[in-house]
PDB file of C-alpha atoms in Angstrom:
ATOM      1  CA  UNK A   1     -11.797  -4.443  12.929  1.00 61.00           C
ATOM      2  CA  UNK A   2     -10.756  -6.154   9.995  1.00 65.00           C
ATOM      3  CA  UNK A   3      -8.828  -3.001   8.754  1.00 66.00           C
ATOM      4  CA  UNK A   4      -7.203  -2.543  12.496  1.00 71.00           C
ATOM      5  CA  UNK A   5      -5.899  -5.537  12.318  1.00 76.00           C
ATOM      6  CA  UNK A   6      -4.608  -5.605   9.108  1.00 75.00           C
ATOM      7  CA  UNK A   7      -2.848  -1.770   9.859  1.00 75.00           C
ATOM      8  CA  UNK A   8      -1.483  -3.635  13.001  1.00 78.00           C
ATOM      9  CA  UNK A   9       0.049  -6.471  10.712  1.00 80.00           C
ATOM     10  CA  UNK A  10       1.455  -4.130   8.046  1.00 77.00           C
ATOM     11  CA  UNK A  11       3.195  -1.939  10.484  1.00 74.00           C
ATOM     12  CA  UNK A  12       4.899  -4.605  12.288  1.00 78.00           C
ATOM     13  CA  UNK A  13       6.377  -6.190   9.517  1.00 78.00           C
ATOM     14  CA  UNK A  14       6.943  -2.780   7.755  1.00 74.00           C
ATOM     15  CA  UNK A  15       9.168  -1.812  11.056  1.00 72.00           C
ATOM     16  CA  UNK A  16      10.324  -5.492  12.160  1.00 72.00           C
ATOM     17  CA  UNK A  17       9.129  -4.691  15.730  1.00 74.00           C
ATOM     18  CA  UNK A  18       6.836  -6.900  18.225  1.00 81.00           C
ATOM     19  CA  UNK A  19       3.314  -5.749  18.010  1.00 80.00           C
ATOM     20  CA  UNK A  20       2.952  -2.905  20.774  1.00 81.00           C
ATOM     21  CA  UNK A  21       0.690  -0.265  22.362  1.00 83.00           C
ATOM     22  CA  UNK A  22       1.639   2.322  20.600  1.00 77.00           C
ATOM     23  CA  UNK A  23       1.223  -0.105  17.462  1.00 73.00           C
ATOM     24  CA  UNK A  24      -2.052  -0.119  18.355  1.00 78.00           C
ATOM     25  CA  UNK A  25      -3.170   3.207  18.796  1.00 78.00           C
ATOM     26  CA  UNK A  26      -1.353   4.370  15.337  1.00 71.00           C
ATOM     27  CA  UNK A  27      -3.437   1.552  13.666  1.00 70.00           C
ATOM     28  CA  UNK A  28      -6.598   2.110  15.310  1.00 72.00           C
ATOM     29  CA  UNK A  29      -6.360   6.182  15.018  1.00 70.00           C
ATOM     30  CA  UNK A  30      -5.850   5.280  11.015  1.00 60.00           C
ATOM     31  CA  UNK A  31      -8.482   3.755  10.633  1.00 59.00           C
ATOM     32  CA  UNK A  32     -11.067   5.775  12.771  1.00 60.00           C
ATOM     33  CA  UNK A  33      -9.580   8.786  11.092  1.00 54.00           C
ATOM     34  CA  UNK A  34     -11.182  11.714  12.834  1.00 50.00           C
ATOM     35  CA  UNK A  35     -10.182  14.777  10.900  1.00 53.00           C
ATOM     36  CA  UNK A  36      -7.550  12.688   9.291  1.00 55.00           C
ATOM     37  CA  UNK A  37      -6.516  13.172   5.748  1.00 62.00           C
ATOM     38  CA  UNK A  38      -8.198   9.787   4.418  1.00 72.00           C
ATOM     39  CA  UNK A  39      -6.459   8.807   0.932  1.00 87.00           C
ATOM     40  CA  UNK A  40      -7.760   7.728  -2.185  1.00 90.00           C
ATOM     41  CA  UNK A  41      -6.740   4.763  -4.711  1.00 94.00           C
ATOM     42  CA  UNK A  42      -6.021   7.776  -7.100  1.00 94.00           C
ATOM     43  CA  UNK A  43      -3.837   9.605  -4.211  1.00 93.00           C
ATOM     44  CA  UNK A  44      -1.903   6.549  -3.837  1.00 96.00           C
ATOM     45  CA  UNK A  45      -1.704   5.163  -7.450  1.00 97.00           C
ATOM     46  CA  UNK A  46       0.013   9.041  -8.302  1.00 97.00           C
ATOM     47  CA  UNK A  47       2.402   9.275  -5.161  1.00 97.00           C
ATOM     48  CA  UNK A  48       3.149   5.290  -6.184  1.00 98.00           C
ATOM     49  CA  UNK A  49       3.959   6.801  -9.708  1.00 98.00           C
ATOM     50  CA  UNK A  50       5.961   9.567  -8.752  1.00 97.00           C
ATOM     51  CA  UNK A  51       8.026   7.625  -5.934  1.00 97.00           C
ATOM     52  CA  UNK A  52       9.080   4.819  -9.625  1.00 98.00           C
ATOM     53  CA  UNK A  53       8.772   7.501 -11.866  1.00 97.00           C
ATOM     54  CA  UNK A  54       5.951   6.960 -13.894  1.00 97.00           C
ATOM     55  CA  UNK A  55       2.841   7.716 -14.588  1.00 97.00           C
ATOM     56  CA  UNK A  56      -0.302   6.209 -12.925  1.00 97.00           C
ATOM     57  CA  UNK A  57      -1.859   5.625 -16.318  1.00 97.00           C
ATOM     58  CA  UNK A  58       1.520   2.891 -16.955  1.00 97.00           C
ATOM     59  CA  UNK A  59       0.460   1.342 -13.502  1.00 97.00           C
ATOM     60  CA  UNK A  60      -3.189   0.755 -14.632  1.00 97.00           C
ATOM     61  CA  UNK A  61      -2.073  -0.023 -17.927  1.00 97.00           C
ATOM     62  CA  UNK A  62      -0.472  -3.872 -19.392  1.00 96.00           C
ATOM     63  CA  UNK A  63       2.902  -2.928 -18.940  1.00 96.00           C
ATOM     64  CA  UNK A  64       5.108  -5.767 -17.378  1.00 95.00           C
ATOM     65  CA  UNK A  65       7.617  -3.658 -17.276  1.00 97.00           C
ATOM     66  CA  UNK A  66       9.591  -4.931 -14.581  1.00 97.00           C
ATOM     67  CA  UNK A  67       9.788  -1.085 -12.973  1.00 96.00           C
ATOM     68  CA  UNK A  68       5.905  -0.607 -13.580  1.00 97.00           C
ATOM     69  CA  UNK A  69       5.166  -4.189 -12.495  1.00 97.00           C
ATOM     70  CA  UNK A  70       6.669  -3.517  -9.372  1.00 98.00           C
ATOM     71  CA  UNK A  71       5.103  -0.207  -9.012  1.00 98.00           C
ATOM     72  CA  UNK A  72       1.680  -1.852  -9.690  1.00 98.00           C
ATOM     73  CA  UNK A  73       2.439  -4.467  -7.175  1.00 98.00           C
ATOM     74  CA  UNK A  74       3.129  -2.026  -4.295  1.00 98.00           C
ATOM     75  CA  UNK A  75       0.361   0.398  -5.291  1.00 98.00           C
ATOM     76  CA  UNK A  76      -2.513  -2.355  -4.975  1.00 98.00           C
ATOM     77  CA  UNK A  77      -0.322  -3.113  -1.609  1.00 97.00           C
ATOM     78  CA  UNK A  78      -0.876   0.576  -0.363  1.00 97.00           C
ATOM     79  CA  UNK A  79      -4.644   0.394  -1.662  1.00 96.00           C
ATOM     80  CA  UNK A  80      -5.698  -2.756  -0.053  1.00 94.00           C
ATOM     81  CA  UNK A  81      -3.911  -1.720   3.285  1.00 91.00           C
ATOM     82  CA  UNK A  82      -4.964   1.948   3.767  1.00 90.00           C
ATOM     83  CA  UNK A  83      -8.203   2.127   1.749  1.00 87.00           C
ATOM     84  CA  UNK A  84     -11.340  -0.402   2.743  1.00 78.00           C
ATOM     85  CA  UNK A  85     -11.759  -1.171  -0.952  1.00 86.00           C
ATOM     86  CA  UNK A  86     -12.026  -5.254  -1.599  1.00 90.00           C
ATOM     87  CA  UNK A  87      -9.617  -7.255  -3.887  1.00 94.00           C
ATOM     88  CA  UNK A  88     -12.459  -6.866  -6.409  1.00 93.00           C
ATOM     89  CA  UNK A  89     -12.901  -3.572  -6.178  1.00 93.00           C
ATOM     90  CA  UNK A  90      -8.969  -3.027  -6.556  1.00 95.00           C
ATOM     91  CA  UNK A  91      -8.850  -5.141  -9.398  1.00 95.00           C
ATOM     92  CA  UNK A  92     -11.589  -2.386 -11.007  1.00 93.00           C
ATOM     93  CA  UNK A  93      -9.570   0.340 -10.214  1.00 92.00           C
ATOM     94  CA  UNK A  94      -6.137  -0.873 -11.923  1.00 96.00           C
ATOM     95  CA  UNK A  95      -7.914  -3.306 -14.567  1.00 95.00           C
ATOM     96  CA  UNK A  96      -7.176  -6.688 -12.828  1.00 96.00           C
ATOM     97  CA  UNK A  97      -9.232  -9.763 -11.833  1.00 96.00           C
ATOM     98  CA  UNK A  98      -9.308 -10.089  -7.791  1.00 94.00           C
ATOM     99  CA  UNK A  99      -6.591 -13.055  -8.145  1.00 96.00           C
ATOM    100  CA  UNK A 100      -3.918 -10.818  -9.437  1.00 96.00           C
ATOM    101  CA  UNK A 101      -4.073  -8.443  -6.864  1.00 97.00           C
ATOM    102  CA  UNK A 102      -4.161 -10.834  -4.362  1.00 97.00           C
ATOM    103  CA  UNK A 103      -1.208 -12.139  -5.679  1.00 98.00           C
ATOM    104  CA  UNK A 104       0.384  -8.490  -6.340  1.00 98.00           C
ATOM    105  CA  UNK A 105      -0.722  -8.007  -2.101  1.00 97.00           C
ATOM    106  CA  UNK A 106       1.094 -11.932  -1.462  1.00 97.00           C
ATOM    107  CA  UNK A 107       4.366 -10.848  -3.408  1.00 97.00           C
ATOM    108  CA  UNK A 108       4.624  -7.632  -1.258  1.00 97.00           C
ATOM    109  CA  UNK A 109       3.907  -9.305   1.817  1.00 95.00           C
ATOM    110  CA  UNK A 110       6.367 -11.857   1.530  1.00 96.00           C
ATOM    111  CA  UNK A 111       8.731  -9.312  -0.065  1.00 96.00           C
ATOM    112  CA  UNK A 112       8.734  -6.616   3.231  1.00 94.00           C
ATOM    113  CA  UNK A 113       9.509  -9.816   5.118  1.00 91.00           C
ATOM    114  CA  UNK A 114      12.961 -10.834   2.889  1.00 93.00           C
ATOM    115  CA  UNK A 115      13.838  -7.346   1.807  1.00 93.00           C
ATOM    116  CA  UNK A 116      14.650  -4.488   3.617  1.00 93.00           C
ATOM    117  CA  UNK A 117      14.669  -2.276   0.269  1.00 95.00           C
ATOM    118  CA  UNK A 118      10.746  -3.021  -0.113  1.00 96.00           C
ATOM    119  CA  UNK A 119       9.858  -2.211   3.681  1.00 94.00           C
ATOM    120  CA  UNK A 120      11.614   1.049   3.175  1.00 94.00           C
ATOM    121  CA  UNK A 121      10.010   1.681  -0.314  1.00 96.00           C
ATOM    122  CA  UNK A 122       6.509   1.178   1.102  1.00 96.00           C
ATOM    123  CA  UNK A 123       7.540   3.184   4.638  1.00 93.00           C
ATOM    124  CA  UNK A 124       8.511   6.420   2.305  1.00 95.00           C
ATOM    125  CA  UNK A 125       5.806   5.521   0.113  1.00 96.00           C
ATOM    126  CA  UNK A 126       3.277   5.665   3.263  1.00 92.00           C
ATOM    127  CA  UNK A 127       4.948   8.559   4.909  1.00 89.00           C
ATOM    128  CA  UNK A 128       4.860  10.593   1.493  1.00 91.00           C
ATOM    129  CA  UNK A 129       0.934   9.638   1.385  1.00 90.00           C
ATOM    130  CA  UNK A 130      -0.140  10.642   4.855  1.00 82.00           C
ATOM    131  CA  UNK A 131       1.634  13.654   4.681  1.00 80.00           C
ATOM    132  CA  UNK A 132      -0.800  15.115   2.101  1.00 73.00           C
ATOM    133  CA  UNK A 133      -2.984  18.068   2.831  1.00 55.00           C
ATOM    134  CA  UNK A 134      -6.230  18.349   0.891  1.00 48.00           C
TER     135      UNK A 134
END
């Protein structure tokens, strides 16, 4: 439920549009997932890389980099929102204690909210994701 909810949350500030049915049933149908491609925190750390041009080994690496940085940021976004994987288990993935990626999840948050720029970023981001075929 708490991944529903959190899909349901993400799209509507993703697409600036009231929470509706059909909000819903995209949420709930990604997370249920029947036949549905599911990704992986590697699938979306390399289509994160590709979309900033860079590796996925610079986004798990100490660069602070302002371009890998940001890719970072919006890659633990992406995990936390379409994977069930906890802020601790994120961390473990790109080599980060649980209070940076909550932070990294906070600035992208707030970010879709002020800047249009970052809500399309993690739309084509999302898009380019889901449309993988295994």
């Amino acid at each position: 439920i708490e991944g529903v909810i959190k899909r349901i949350t993400a799209f509507r500030d993703l697409e600036n549009n009231e929470v509706t049915v059909s909000t819903v049933e995209r949420a709930i149908a990604d997370v249920v997932r029947s036949g549905i491609y599911v990704p992986t925190p590697d699938d979306i750390i390399s289509e994160t890389a590709r979309f900033y041009q860079t590796t996925a080994d610079d986004i798990k690496g100490p660069s602070r980099v302002k371009n890998i940085a940001n890719a970072r940021h919006v890659a633990i976004y992406l995990i936390r929102i379409l994977t069930n994987l906890s802020t601790n288990g994120i961390g473990d993935f790109v080599n980060r204690d649980h209070a940076t990626v909550i932070a990294s999840i906070r600035k992208i948050e707030s970010s879709i909210t002020k800047n249009k720029e970052t809500a399309d970023t993690i739309r084509d981001i999302t898009s380019n994701i889901n449309s993988r075929q295994r």
